[in-house]
Tab-separated table of C-alpha atoms in Angstrom:
chain	number	residue	atom	x	y	z
M	10	MET	CA	102.173	125.542	102.999
M	11	PRO	CA	105.122	124.189	100.952
M	12	ARG	CA	104.386	121.164	98.813
M	13	TRP	CA	106.743	118.872	100.708
M	14	SER	CA	104.754	119.477	103.892
M	15	LEU	CA	101.481	118.714	102.085
M	16	VAL	CA	102.985	115.482	100.746
M	17	LEU	CA	104.087	114.606	104.291
M	18	LEU	CA	100.592	115.321	105.594
M	19	ALA	CA	99.058	113.079	102.907
M	20	VAL	CA	101.480	110.279	103.816
M	21	LEU	CA	100.583	110.611	107.512
M	22	ILE	CA	96.864	110.441	106.721
M	23	ALA	CA	97.436	107.361	104.553
M	24	LEU	CA	99.583	105.562	107.147
M	25	ASP	CA	96.990	105.663	109.918
M	26	ASN	CA	97.544	102.707	112.299
M	27	VAL	CA	100.740	101.596	110.535
M	28	LEU	CA	103.079	103.506	112.867
M	29	VAL	CA	100.912	102.939	115.919
M	30	SER	CA	103.721	101.307	117.950
M	31	LYS	CA	106.118	104.221	117.455
M	32	ARG	CA	105.071	106.525	120.269
M	33	ILE	CA	106.001	109.590	122.237
M	34	GLY	CA	104.050	109.292	125.460
M	35	PHE	CA	100.551	108.037	124.664
M	36	LEU	CA	100.587	109.423	121.098
M	37	SER	CA	101.873	107.632	118.016
M	38	ILE	CA	104.337	109.569	115.875
M	39	ASP	CA	101.869	110.080	113.022
M	40	ARG	CA	99.110	111.324	115.337
M	41	LEU	CA	101.509	113.727	117.044
M	42	LEU	CA	102.630	115.196	113.719
M	43	GLU	CA	98.992	115.466	112.583
M	44	MET	CA	98.153	117.460	115.707
M	45	LEU	CA	101.088	119.790	114.998
M	46	PHE	CA	99.747	120.310	111.469
M	47	PHE	CA	96.321	120.974	112.949
M	48	ILE	CA	97.669	123.630	115.324
M	49	PHE	CA	99.544	125.275	112.447
M	50	LEU	CA	96.341	125.323	110.350
M	51	ILE	CA	93.989	126.355	113.153
M	52	LYS	CA	92.974	129.567	111.330
M	53	ASP	CA	92.013	127.525	108.268
M	54	PHE	CA	90.042	125.186	110.527
M	55	LEU	CA	88.090	128.100	112.018
M	56	LEU	CA	87.464	129.530	108.547
M	57	GLU	CA	86.175	126.156	107.335
M	58	PHE	CA	83.960	125.934	110.399
M	59	ARG	CA	82.430	129.353	109.695
M	60	THR	CA	81.935	128.973	105.946
M	61	ASN	CA	81.227	125.255	105.403
M	62	PRO	CA	77.772	124.302	106.778
M	63	PHE	CA	78.394	120.556	106.462
M	64	PHE	CA	81.719	120.729	108.262
M	65	LYS	CA	80.228	122.924	110.978
M	66	LYS	CA	77.496	120.376	111.705
M	67	PHE	CA	80.050	117.556	111.672
M	68	ILE	CA	82.229	119.359	114.223
M	69	ASN	CA	79.187	120.111	116.375
M	70	PHE	CA	78.385	116.391	116.461
M	71	VAL	CA	81.972	115.559	117.452
M	72	LEU	CA	81.838	118.166	120.216
M	73	LEU	CA	78.594	116.656	121.514
M	74	PHE	CA	80.186	113.196	121.567
M	75	ILE	CA	83.156	114.625	123.486
M	76	LEU	CA	80.866	116.387	125.957
M	77	VAL	CA	78.776	113.279	126.671
M	78	GLN	CA	81.862	111.107	127.092
M	79	THR	CA	83.499	113.662	129.398
M	80	PHE	CA	80.472	113.732	131.705
M	81	MET	CA	80.430	109.929	131.749
M	82	ASN	CA	84.133	109.792	132.574
M	83	LEU	CA	83.752	112.432	135.306
M	84	ARG	CA	81.220	110.135	136.943
M	85	PHE	CA	83.644	107.204	136.636
M	86	VAL	CA	86.445	109.287	138.191
M	87	PHE	CA	84.141	110.314	141.047
M	88	ILE	CA	83.191	106.697	141.859
M	89	GLY	CA	86.766	105.473	141.466
M	90	GLU	CA	86.271	103.513	138.213
M	91	MET	CA	88.690	105.656	136.173
M	92	GLU	CA	91.910	107.588	136.692
M	93	LEU	CA	91.867	111.299	135.891
M	94	LEU	CA	94.501	110.677	133.201
M	95	GLY	CA	92.030	108.407	131.375
M	96	LEU	CA	89.530	111.263	131.230
M	97	PHE	CA	92.072	113.600	129.645
M	98	LYS	CA	93.155	110.918	127.144
M	99	ASP	CA	89.562	110.390	125.966
M	100	PHE	CA	89.003	114.152	125.730
M	101	PHE	CA	92.153	114.582	123.648
M	102	LYS	CA	91.193	111.617	121.484
M	103	GLY	CA	87.939	113.393	120.632
M	104	LEU	CA	89.964	116.376	119.438
M	105	THR	CA	92.025	114.098	117.192
M	106	PHE	CA	88.822	113.062	115.380
M	107	MET	CA	88.261	116.708	114.444
M	108	ALA	CA	91.907	117.182	113.478
M	109	TYR	CA	92.112	114.073	111.272
M	110	ALA	CA	88.865	114.897	109.450
M	111	PHE	CA	89.850	118.524	108.887
M	112	LEU	CA	93.357	117.691	107.654
M	113	PHE	CA	91.951	115.310	105.057
M	114	LEU	CA	89.405	117.920	103.972
M	115	TYR	CA	92.223	120.466	103.726
M	116	LEU	CA	94.108	118.147	101.361
M	117	LEU	CA	90.924	117.483	99.420
M	118	ARG	CA	90.424	121.202	98.799
M	119	THR	CA	94.074	122.007	98.030
M	120	GLU	CA	95.335	122.169	94.435
M	121	ASN	CA	92.289	120.419	92.999
M	122	GLY	CA	92.717	117.408	95.261
M	123	ARG	CA	96.070	116.363	93.824
M	124	TYR	CA	97.229	115.047	97.215
M	125	LEU	CA	94.584	112.348	97.159
M	126	LYS	CA	96.852	110.696	94.621
M	127	VAL	CA	99.618	110.641	97.240
M	128	ILE	CA	97.256	108.896	99.668
M	129	SER	CA	96.309	106.438	96.930
M	130	HIS	CA	99.944	105.634	96.129
M	131	VAL	CA	100.758	105.022	99.802
M	132	HIS	CA	97.725	102.733	100.031
M	133	PHE	CA	99.004	100.867	96.980
M	134	VAL	CA	102.323	100.258	98.765
M	135	ILE	CA	100.423	98.954	101.831
M	136	ILE	CA	98.433	96.615	99.590
M	137	LEU	CA	101.567	95.248	97.919
M	138	PHE	CA	103.219	94.810	101.302
M	139	SER	CA	100.173	92.879	102.507
M	140	LEU	CA	100.103	90.505	99.527
M	141	LEU	CA	103.865	89.884	99.633
M	142	HIS	CA	103.594	89.124	103.352
M	143	HIS	CA	101.266	86.150	102.727
M	144	PRO	CA	102.856	82.656	103.083
M	145	ILE	CA	102.247	81.875	99.393
M	146	SER	CA	104.653	84.718	98.512
M	147	PRO	CA	108.347	83.814	98.187
M	148	PHE	CA	109.152	87.101	99.945
M	149	SER	CA	106.893	86.534	102.975
M	150	GLY	CA	109.806	86.011	105.364
M	151	ILE	CA	111.438	89.305	104.384
M	152	PHE	CA	108.218	91.253	104.786
M	153	GLY	CA	107.560	89.457	108.056
M	154	GLU	CA	110.846	90.840	109.403
M	155	ILE	CA	109.938	94.332	108.202
M	156	LYS	CA	106.566	94.069	109.927
M	157	SER	CA	108.241	92.874	113.119
M	158	PHE	CA	110.398	96.011	113.048
M	159	LEU	CA	107.378	98.257	112.427
M	160	LEU	CA	105.561	96.791	115.435
M	161	THR	CA	108.587	96.710	117.748
M	162	SER	CA	107.595	98.536	120.904
M	163	ASN	CA	108.246	98.590	124.621
M	164	SER	CA	104.488	98.333	125.092
M	165	ALA	CA	103.103	94.821	125.598
M	166	GLN	CA	100.115	95.957	123.558
M	167	PHE	CA	102.055	95.290	120.370
M	168	ASN	CA	103.938	92.161	121.411
M	169	SER	CA	100.831	90.159	120.640
M	170	ALA	CA	100.297	86.507	119.806
M	171	ASP	CA	98.988	87.562	116.383
M	172	LEU	CA	102.445	88.545	115.152
M	173	THR	CA	104.021	85.384	116.604
M	174	ASN	CA	101.429	83.194	114.890
M	175	GLU	CA	101.953	84.981	111.579
M	176	MET	CA	105.705	84.324	111.740
M	177	LEU	CA	105.060	80.628	112.480
M	178	TYR	CA	102.558	80.332	109.612
M	179	ILE	CA	105.055	81.949	107.231
M	180	LYS	CA	107.893	79.707	108.437
M	181	HIS	CA	105.864	76.528	107.917
M	182	GLY	CA	103.990	77.718	104.809
M	183	ILE	CA	100.544	77.471	106.442
M	184	SER	CA	98.257	79.359	104.053
M	185	ASP	CA	94.790	78.193	105.036
M	186	ARG	CA	94.965	79.636	108.576
M	187	PHE	CA	96.891	82.789	107.672
M	188	ARG	CA	94.792	85.959	107.827
M	189	LEU	CA	96.247	88.831	105.846
M	190	SER	CA	96.983	91.852	108.026
M	191	GLY	CA	99.697	93.680	106.111
M	192	PRO	CA	101.780	96.160	108.149
M	193	PHE	CA	98.992	96.491	110.734
M	194	SER	CA	98.987	94.895	114.186
M	195	ASN	CA	96.059	92.593	113.385
M	196	THR	CA	93.665	91.511	110.635
M	197	ILE	CA	90.694	93.526	111.899
M	198	THR	CA	92.668	96.781	111.761
M	199	PHE	CA	93.678	95.880	108.223
M	200	SER	CA	90.045	95.202	107.308
M	201	TYR	CA	89.007	98.723	108.335
M	202	PHE	CA	91.835	100.179	106.260
M	203	ALA	CA	90.761	98.018	103.304
M	204	PHE	CA	87.120	99.105	103.577
M	205	SER	CA	87.844	102.840	103.587
M	206	SER	CA	90.542	102.516	100.932
M	207	TYR	CA	88.138	100.573	98.700
M	208	VAL	CA	85.487	103.294	98.879
M	209	LEU	CA	88.099	106.033	98.382
M	210	HIS	CA	89.379	104.365	95.203
M	211	PHE	CA	85.844	103.641	94.020
M	212	TYR	CA	85.120	107.358	94.399
M	213	LEU	CA	88.324	108.310	92.554
M	214	PHE	CA	87.450	105.911	89.747
M	215	ILE	CA	84.003	107.466	89.314
M	216	LYS	CA	85.602	110.925	89.404
M	217	THR	CA	88.490	110.328	87.003
M	218	LYS	CA	87.679	107.082	85.079
M	219	LYS	CA	91.358	106.100	85.438
M	220	LYS	CA	92.102	102.384	85.045
M	221	TYR	CA	94.712	102.588	87.825
M	222	TYR	CA	91.932	102.862	90.398
M	223	LEU	CA	90.251	99.782	88.927
M	224	PHE	CA	93.462	97.855	89.478
M	225	VAL	CA	93.702	99.012	93.096
M	226	LEU	CA	90.063	98.050	93.702
M	227	ALA	CA	90.693	94.558	92.382
M	228	LEU	CA	93.794	94.159	94.561
M	229	LEU	CA	91.846	95.299	97.606
M	230	PHE	CA	89.195	92.668	96.966
M	231	ILE	CA	91.910	90.023	96.714
M	232	CYS	CA	93.289	91.261	100.034
M	233	ALA	CA	89.812	91.029	101.553
M	234	ILE	CA	89.591	87.362	100.528
M	235	PHE	CA	93.058	86.560	101.877
M	236	SER	CA	92.246	88.367	105.134
M	237	GLN	CA	89.452	85.777	105.590
M	238	THR	CA	87.317	88.532	107.136
M	239	ARG	CA	83.851	87.549	105.991
M	240	SER	CA	82.172	90.782	107.083
M	241	LEU	CA	84.664	92.767	104.990
M	242	ILE	CA	84.096	90.573	101.928
M	243	ALA	CA	80.323	90.886	102.389
M	244	GLY	CA	80.536	94.670	102.805
M	245	LEU	CA	82.693	95.194	99.699
M	246	PHE	CA	80.585	92.822	97.609
M	247	PHE	CA	77.417	94.620	98.758
M	248	ILE	CA	78.832	97.987	97.662
M	249	THR	CA	80.141	96.704	94.329
M	250	ALA	CA	77.080	94.687	93.324
M	251	GLY	CA	74.680	97.354	94.560
M	252	TYR	CA	76.434	100.055	92.579
M	253	PHE	CA	76.024	98.196	89.293
M	254	PHE	CA	72.395	97.443	89.922
M	255	LEU	CA	71.497	101.002	90.904
M	256	SER	CA	73.898	103.352	89.119
M	257	LYS	CA	73.632	104.655	85.582
M	258	PHE	CA	75.538	102.130	83.507
M	259	ASN	CA	78.121	103.441	81.066
M	260	ASN	CA	81.182	102.234	79.228
M	261	SER	CA	83.510	102.900	82.171
M	262	ALA	CA	81.285	100.947	84.519
M	263	SER	CA	81.277	98.061	82.059
M	264	LYS	CA	85.088	98.081	81.998
M	265	PHE	CA	85.131	98.067	85.768
M	266	LEU	CA	82.791	95.086	85.861
M	267	VAL	CA	84.945	93.155	83.392
M	268	VAL	CA	88.088	93.802	85.421
M	269	MET	CA	86.469	92.774	88.698
M	270	VAL	CA	84.977	89.570	87.222
M	271	SER	CA	88.368	88.707	85.737
M	272	PHE	CA	90.110	89.057	89.071
M	273	PHE	CA	87.390	87.066	90.831
M	274	ALA	CA	87.959	84.300	88.293
M	275	VAL	CA	91.722	84.308	88.908
M	276	ILE	CA	91.280	84.225	92.682
M	277	SER	CA	88.664	81.475	92.503
M	278	LEU	CA	90.954	79.410	90.284
M	279	THR	CA	93.850	79.939	92.699
M	280	LEU	CA	91.801	78.910	95.719
M	281	PHE	CA	90.209	75.859	94.124
M	282	THR	CA	93.564	74.706	92.723
M	283	ASN	CA	94.609	74.311	96.339
M	284	MET	CA	91.437	72.761	97.789
M	285	ASN	CA	92.921	72.381	101.261
M	286	MET	CA	93.526	76.103	101.494
M	287	PHE	CA	89.947	76.894	100.557
M	288	SER	CA	88.165	74.197	102.550
M	289	ASN	CA	90.117	74.922	105.738
M	290	SER	CA	89.810	78.701	105.565
M	291	ARG	CA	87.337	80.853	107.489
M	292	VAL	CA	85.797	82.009	104.187
M	293	ALA	CA	84.431	78.518	103.548
M	294	SER	CA	82.971	78.071	107.038
M	295	VAL	CA	80.082	79.558	108.970
M	296	SER	CA	82.006	79.541	112.241
M	297	SER	CA	85.497	80.936	112.702
M	298	ASN	CA	86.549	78.198	115.079
M	299	GLY	CA	83.524	76.010	115.589
M	300	GLY	CA	83.346	77.045	119.230
M	301	GLU	CA	80.807	78.736	121.442
M	302	SER	CA	82.578	82.085	121.073
M	303	ASP	CA	80.908	82.448	117.682
M	304	SER	CA	77.467	83.030	119.174
M	305	ARG	CA	77.529	86.672	118.150
M	306	PRO	CA	73.823	87.290	118.860
M	307	LEU	CA	74.436	86.430	122.512
M	308	LEU	CA	77.443	88.754	122.609
M	309	TRP	CA	75.288	91.511	121.152
M	310	LEU	CA	72.483	90.814	123.620
M	311	THR	CA	74.955	90.948	126.502
M	312	GLY	CA	76.289	94.300	125.318
M	313	VAL	CA	72.826	95.792	124.875
M	314	THR	CA	71.758	94.482	128.290
M	315	ALA	CA	74.776	96.116	129.928
M	316	VAL	CA	74.089	99.504	128.297
M	317	PHE	CA	70.382	99.529	129.122
M	318	SER	CA	71.077	98.357	132.679
M	319	HIS	CA	73.589	101.191	133.140
M	320	PRO	CA	72.390	103.999	130.821
M	321	LEU	CA	74.722	106.620	132.355
M	322	GLY	CA	77.835	104.602	131.583
M	323	VAL	CA	79.005	100.990	131.774
M	324	SER	CA	82.102	100.588	133.945
M	325	ASP	CA	84.369	97.550	133.697
M	326	LYS	CA	82.870	96.267	136.944
M	327	ASP	CA	79.320	96.724	135.588
M	328	TYR	CA	80.143	94.907	132.355
M	329	ASP	CA	81.835	92.014	134.157
M	330	ALA	CA	78.752	91.582	136.354
M	331	THR	CA	76.405	91.623	133.349
M	332	ARG	CA	78.534	89.129	131.423
M	333	TYR	CA	78.632	86.790	134.392
M	334	ILE	CA	74.832	86.872	134.689
M	335	MET	CA	74.350	86.285	130.949
M	336	ALA	CA	76.915	83.457	130.917
M	337	GLU	CA	75.080	81.698	133.730
M	338	LYS	CA	71.665	82.320	132.158
M	339	TYR	CA	72.583	80.913	128.725
M	340	GLY	CA	75.139	78.338	129.850
M	341	MET	CA	77.914	79.952	127.825
M	342	PRO	CA	81.077	80.536	129.920
M	343	ALA	CA	82.831	82.355	127.026
M	344	LEU	CA	80.488	85.323	127.526
M	345	ARG	CA	82.402	86.206	130.679
M	346	ASN	CA	85.476	87.242	128.711
M	347	LEU	CA	84.226	88.415	125.308
M	348	SER	CA	83.150	91.899	124.240
M	349	ALA	CA	80.051	92.709	122.183
M	350	HIS	CA	81.810	92.469	118.782
M	351	ASN	CA	79.430	95.055	117.352
M	352	GLY	CA	80.610	98.593	116.674
M	353	PHE	CA	77.208	100.234	116.994
M	354	ILE	CA	76.437	98.503	120.306
M	355	ASN	CA	79.802	99.657	121.629
M	356	VAL	CA	78.748	103.283	121.108
M	357	GLY	CA	76.772	102.897	124.341
M	358	PHE	CA	79.952	101.891	126.195
M	359	HIS	CA	81.860	104.957	125.024
M	360	TYR	CA	79.089	107.558	125.085
M	361	THR	CA	76.338	106.177	127.382
M	362	PHE	CA	72.793	105.546	126.194
M	363	ILE	CA	72.744	109.119	124.838
M	364	GLY	CA	75.419	108.034	122.365
M	365	TYR	CA	72.862	105.970	120.460
M	366	ILE	CA	70.633	109.020	120.037
M	367	LEU	CA	73.600	111.126	118.948
M	368	PHE	CA	74.872	108.563	116.464
M	369	LEU	CA	71.460	107.944	114.920
M	370	SER	CA	71.058	111.732	114.564
M	371	PHE	CA	74.496	111.882	112.946
M	372	LEU	CA	73.552	109.024	110.616
M	373	PHE	CA	70.371	110.871	109.645
M	374	PHE	CA	72.406	114.038	108.967
M	375	VAL	CA	74.876	112.159	106.730
M	376	SER	CA	72.100	110.265	104.935
M	377	LYS	CA	70.206	113.486	104.282
M	378	THR	CA	73.381	114.970	102.783
M	379	ILE	CA	73.972	111.899	100.606
M	380	ARG	CA	70.491	112.252	99.103
M	381	GLN	CA	71.532	115.643	97.710
M	382	LEU	CA	74.601	114.378	95.839
M	383	GLN	CA	74.872	113.606	92.138
M	384	HIS	CA	73.325	110.270	91.216
M	385	ASN	CA	76.395	108.022	91.106
M	386	TYR	CA	77.867	109.515	94.288
M	387	LYS	CA	74.504	109.193	95.975
M	388	ILE	CA	74.436	105.472	95.138
M	389	LEU	CA	78.063	104.860	96.150
M	390	PHE	CA	77.893	106.551	99.542
M	391	ALA	CA	74.453	105.244	100.476
M	392	LEU	CA	75.813	101.739	99.841
M	393	THR	CA	78.981	102.670	101.744
M	394	ILE	CA	77.028	103.500	104.910
M	395	LEU	CA	75.105	100.226	104.702
M	396	GLY	CA	78.251	98.255	103.833
M	397	TYR	CA	80.045	99.804	106.791
M	398	LEU	CA	77.251	98.765	109.142
M	399	ILE	CA	77.500	95.216	107.743
M	400	HIS	CA	81.243	95.113	108.375
M	401	THR	CA	81.151	96.717	111.837
M	402	SER	CA	78.312	94.502	113.062
M	403	PHE	CA	80.887	91.786	113.777
M	404	HIS	CA	83.781	93.810	115.216
M	405	ASN	CA	84.415	96.171	118.099
M	406	THR	CA	86.034	98.978	116.094
M	407	PHE	CA	83.747	101.812	115.021
M	408	VAL	CA	83.825	105.418	113.833
M	409	PHE	CA	84.296	107.893	116.727
M	410	ASP	CA	86.119	105.121	118.544
M	411	THR	CA	89.285	103.872	116.815
M	412	ASP	CA	88.369	103.948	113.112
M	413	TYR	CA	89.884	107.183	111.787
M	414	PRO	CA	89.990	106.394	108.016
M	415	PHE	CA	86.185	106.262	107.785
M	416	LEU	CA	86.179	109.957	108.731
M	417	TYR	CA	87.711	110.903	105.393
M	418	LEU	CA	84.814	109.200	103.602
M	419	ILE	CA	82.476	111.460	105.599
M	420	MET	CA	84.534	114.454	104.495
M	421	ILE	CA	84.261	113.397	100.837
M	422	ILE	CA	80.476	113.276	101.206
M	423	GLY	CA	80.469	116.798	102.615
M	424	PHE	CA	82.879	118.012	99.941
M	425	GLU	CA	80.738	116.699	97.102
M	426	PHE	CA	77.657	118.185	98.758
M	427	ILE	CA	79.268	121.640	98.804
M	428	CYS	CA	80.482	121.261	95.203
M	429	ASN	CA	77.017	120.233	94.067
M	430	LYS	CA	75.488	123.149	95.932
M	431	GLU	CA	77.844	125.569	94.183
M	432	LYS	CA	76.895	124.112	90.791
M	433	VAL	CA	73.207	124.561	91.545
M	434	VAL	CA	73.777	128.212	92.475
M	435	ASN	CA	75.580	128.912	89.210
M	436	GLU	CA	75.742	126.135	86.634
M	437	ASP	CA	77.961	128.193	84.364
M	438	GLU	CA	80.639	128.764	87.014
M	439	LYS	CA	83.108	125.968	87.742
M	440	PRO	CA	83.343	125.317	91.513
M	441	SER	CA	86.652	126.603	92.824
M	442	SER	CA	87.129	123.505	94.995
M	443	SER	CA	86.192	120.824	92.491
M	444	LEU	CA	88.226	117.756	91.610
M	445	LEU	CA	87.549	118.051	87.907
M	446	LYS	CA	91.263	118.272	87.172
M	447	LEU	CA	92.140	115.173	89.148
M	448	LYS	CA	93.272	112.968	86.281
């Protein structure tokens, strides 16, 4: 493939969920172009499937998820709970998981991974956009208009109250209630981008020792604080602190620690200089709004009850009935309208009770692979899995649902596993697909 097309592919991978409102039919422009790339590279996909044992097992898991969901949806169509078009959309969505993961792996293996730098640079632009969009920035109004253009759509899905509130907060300079979301439609989508981007840059820092990646990591942590997403802050802090406790300390790690502490000090000083901003923010409170909707354990219990009561698939009607019963039982009317807010619990809604067995098997497969990586990568990605579970325990988005960027972290794990395996076979031979030249 020509280099310009590989650069375009890297940009599309990096912009996941940014162009979501620009659609042709039910597909966003970036997803449509990715699928065209996938079709063009189908022979490479089949070759990777035959020769890469990790990738083959990953694809087999995705196919099993698709199969289980298709059978569930067929049942829903039969009982009149779903239109046939919905079944085909979910089936196609499963294929996009395979395509997105493969395309990232293809970039990872091409020209010593040089196109990861393109992804990193696009992420850097997203980060800058996000920070300049905050009300404390003198350019927030300009970037607010740009974001409004990016999310302009005929679909009511993107004409949300979130964007309207952001514009009002920017207009009136309300910083304490503003949750950073960057060019994305909402803060939670941004938080999933920030999590995967953080781990990607952490990996690139370990690989290359370049100070640029330290700078991006620090900016991402600042974004996490300004997003006021406590689960994201907790997940990133868990990964960062855990890495320094468990990894082999060296001079580069020490530099990283100094940079991170410095940025934490600057952010803390900024927040405490404006005490109203800190004291009124979600970061400084246990509850997001002080209301009953923050009883997450009850939301989780309601979700689990619905799945176990309907193990072959929870329809909208089934879930509404379960929520009504739980709301009456616990005297919490908000349960009637709120979802589980837990990514793992939601697996049961998308893939039936069998989905839990499949996902736990997939988690075991990934964890077993991580244990065979080099020490520092082993520490980073083990903490990543745990950090991801911390973050997703409070939100509906999850891998194999709507979180595509996390798939490229899975591909990095598999890539490093294959590289390590090649080194074990012949320590004197440099692996042909290594990232050793990525500097």
